[in-house]
Coordinates of C-alpha atoms in Angstrom, one line a residue:
X1 CA -15.9 -6.5 9.5
X2 CA -16.5 -2.7 9.9
X3 CA -14.3 -0.2 8.4
X4 CA -13.5 0.6 12.0
X5 CA -12.0 -2.9 12.7
X6 CA -10.4 -2.5 9.3
X7 CA -8.5 0.8 10.1
X8 CA -7.8 -0.6 13.5
X9 CA -5.8 -4.0 11.9
X10 CA -4.1 -1.5 9.4
X11 CA -2.7 0.4 12.6
X12 CA -1.5 -3.0 13.9
X13 CA 0.5 -3.6 10.4
X14 CA 1.3 0.0 10.2
X15 CA 3.1 -0.3 13.7
X16 CA 4.4 -4.2 12.7
X17 CA 6.2 -2.6 9.8
X18 CA 8.1 0.1 11.6
X19 CA 8.8 -2.0 14.4
X20 CA 8.4 -6.0 14.3
X21 CA 9.7 -6.1 10.8
X22 CA 12.9 -5.0 11.3
X23 CA 13.5 -7.5 14.3
X24 CA 12.8 -10.4 11.6
X25 CA 14.8 -9.4 9.0
X26 CA 18.8 -10.2 8.5
X27 CA 20.9 -7.3 9.1
X28 CA 22.3 -7.6 5.6
X29 CA 18.9 -6.7 4.5
X30 CA 17.8 -4.0 6.7
X31 CA 18.3 -0.8 4.2
X32 CA 17.3 -2.9 1.1
X33 CA 13.6 -3.8 1.6
X34 CA 10.9 -1.5 2.5
X35 CA 7.6 -3.1 3.9
X36 CA 4.6 -1.3 2.6
X37 CA 2.0 -3.7 4.3
X38 CA -0.5 -0.7 4.5
X39 CA -0.4 0.1 1.1
X40 CA -1.3 -3.7 0.3
X41 CA -4.7 -2.7 2.5
X42 CA -5.3 0.3 0.6
X43 CA -4.7 -1.3 -2.7
X44 CA -7.3 -4.0 -1.4
X45 CA -9.5 -1.4 -0.2
X46 CA -9.2 0.0 -3.9
X47 CA -10.1 -3.5 -5.3
X48 CA -12.9 -4.3 -3.1
X49 CA -14.4 -1.1 -2.0
X50 CA -13.8 1.4 -4.3
X51 CA -11.5 4.4 -5.4
X52 CA -12.9 7.0 -2.7
X53 CA -12.4 4.7 0.0
X54 CA -8.7 4.1 -1.1
X55 CA -7.9 7.4 -1.6
X56 CA -9.1 8.4 2.4
X57 CA -7.2 5.5 3.7
X58 CA -4.3 6.0 1.4
X59 CA -4.1 9.8 2.4
X60 CA -4.3 9.4 6.0
X61 CA -1.6 6.1 6.7
X62 CA 0.5 8.2 3.9
X63 CA 0.6 11.1 6.4
X64 CA 1.5 8.6 9.5
X65 CA 4.1 7.3 7.1
X66 CA 5.2 10.8 6.7
X67 CA 5.5 11.9 10.2
X68 CA 6.3 8.6 11.9
X69 CA 9.2 7.6 9.3
X70 CA 10.2 9.7 6.5
X71 CA 10.2 13.6 8.3
X72 CA 12.6 15.0 5.3
X73 CA 9.5 15.9 3.3
X74 CA 6.0 15.8 4.8
X75 CA 3.3 14.6 2.2
X76 CA 5.1 12.6 -0.3
X77 CA 4.0 9.5 1.1
X78 CA 0.1 10.8 1.6
X79 CA -0.2 11.7 -2.1
X80 CA 1.5 8.8 -3.6
X81 CA -0.4 6.4 -1.6
X82 CA -3.8 8.2 -2.3
X83 CA -3.0 8.4 -5.9
X84 CA -2.0 5.1 -6.3
X85 CA -5.0 3.7 -4.2
X86 CA -7.1 5.9 -6.4
X87 CA -5.7 5.0 -9.4
X88 CA -6.2 1.5 -8.8
X89 CA -9.7 1.7 -7.8
X90 CA -10.2 3.8 -11.0
X91 CA -8.6 1.3 -13.2
X92 CA -10.4 -1.6 -12.0
X93 CA -13.9 -0.1 -11.1
X94 CA -16.1 -2.3 -13.0
X95 CA -14.0 -5.8 -12.7
X96 CA -14.4 -8.4 -10.5
X97 CA -10.9 -9.3 -9.0
X98 CA -9.4 -12.4 -9.0
X99 CA -6.3 -13.5 -7.0
X100 CA -4.4 -13.2 -9.9
X101 CA -5.7 -9.8 -10.9
X102 CA -5.4 -8.5 -7.2
X103 CA -1.8 -9.6 -6.9
X104 CA -0.9 -8.2 -10.2
X105 CA -2.8 -5.0 -9.3
X106 CA -0.5 -4.8 -6.1
X107 CA 2.9 -5.5 -7.8
X108 CA 2.1 -3.1 -10.4
X109 CA 0.9 -0.3 -8.0
X110 CA 3.8 -0.7 -5.6
X111 CA 6.4 -0.4 -8.6
X112 CA 4.2 3.0 -9.4
X113 CA 4.4 4.0 -5.7
X114 CA 8.0 3.2 -5.2
X115 CA 8.8 5.0 -8.6
X116 CA 7.0 8.0 -7.7
X117 CA 8.3 8.2 -4.5
X118 CA 11.9 7.9 -5.8
X119 CA 11.6 10.8 -8.5
X120 CA 9.6 13.1 -6.2
X121 CA 13.1 12.5 -3.8
X122 CA 15.2 12.8 -6.8
X123 CA 13.6 16.5 -7.6
X124 CA 13.9 17.8 -4.2
X125 CA 17.6 16.3 -4.0
X126 CA 16.9 14.0 -1.2
X127 CA 18.9 11.0 -2.8
X128 CA 21.5 11.0 -5.3
X129 CA 21.4 7.4 -6.2
X130 CA 20.4 6.3 -9.8
X131 CA 17.3 4.9 -10.5
X132 CA 18.8 1.7 -12.2
X133 CA 20.4 1.3 -8.6
X134 CA 17.0 2.1 -6.6
X135 CA 15.2 -0.5 -8.8
X136 CA 17.7 -3.1 -8.3
X137 CA 18.3 -2.5 -4.7
X138 CA 15.0 -1.2 -3.4
X139 CA 12.5 -1.3 -5.5
X140 CA 12.3 -4.9 -6.8
X141 CA 13.0 -6.3 -3.4
X142 CA 10.1 -4.5 -1.9
X143 CA 7.5 -5.6 -4.6
X144 CA 8.5 -9.4 -3.9
X145 CA 7.8 -9.0 -0.1
X146 CA 4.8 -7.3 -1.2
X147 CA 3.3 -9.9 -3.1
X148 CA 4.6 -12.3 -0.4
X149 CA 2.5 -10.4 2.0
X150 CA -0.5 -9.6 -0.3
X151 CA -0.8 -13.6 -0.9
X152 CA -0.5 -14.1 2.7
X153 CA -3.6 -12.1 3.8
X154 CA -5.7 -12.2 0.4
X155 CA -8.4 -14.2 1.8
X156 CA -9.1 -12.5 5.2
X157 CA -8.2 -9.0 3.2
X158 CA -10.8 -10.0 1.0
X159 CA -13.6 -11.3 3.1
X160 CA -13.1 -8.0 5.4
X161 CA -13.3 -5.2 2.6
X162 CA -16.2 -7.6 0.8
X163 CA -18.4 -7.8 4.2
X164 CA -17.7 -4.2 5.2
X165 CA -19.1 -3.3 1.1
X166 CA -22.0 -5.5 1.8
X167 CA -23.2 -3.9 5.5
X168 CA -23.0 -0.2 3.6
X169 CA -25.2 -1.6 0.8
X170 CA -27.6 -3.1 3.1
X171 CA -27.6 0.3 5.8
X172 CA -28.4 2.4 1.9
X173 CA -31.0 0.1 1.5
X174 CA -32.8 0.5 4.3
X175 CA -32.6 4.0 4.8

C-alpha cells in the first residue's frame, strides 16, 4: 500500500477517534479513556518504515489533534507525537520487530506520550490534577485501549508499512 493510502487510513482513524469512538463508549468512561489511534499508526511507521517517516507523520497528525481537539495550547501533541515516533524509530532502527516487541513499544511509547503531555500541561498550569490521579484515571486506561487497538490492526498495518517500504526501495534501485 502506498504512503498516500496509509495517510488516508490514518485520517479515517483520526476522524473515528474524535467522533465514532465516543458514541460506542459508555458515558461513565467518556472523560477517562482517550483514544490515540493515529499514534498507533505513527508507532507502526516508526517500527516498519523508520524514524523520519514517524517524525513527519507524528508532527502532522499531532498538529491536527492540536487544532481539532486541544485548542488551549497549539503544538503540544505535534511535538510529543513527533518526538515519541522519532525516539521509537531510533531505538528500534536495526531490530526486526515481532508482535510482542511492537505491542511492548506501543505500550511504553503511549505511556511516555501521555506523561509528556501531562507534564507540559502541568508546567503551563492547564491541569491541577496530581500525576498519580492522571495515571490511574487517564493514562493506564488509555494504554489498555491502545494495546487492544494495536493488536487488532497489527497484521494489516505491518503489511501496509512493509509493502510501502518495499516499493520505495525498488524505486530507489531502479534510479
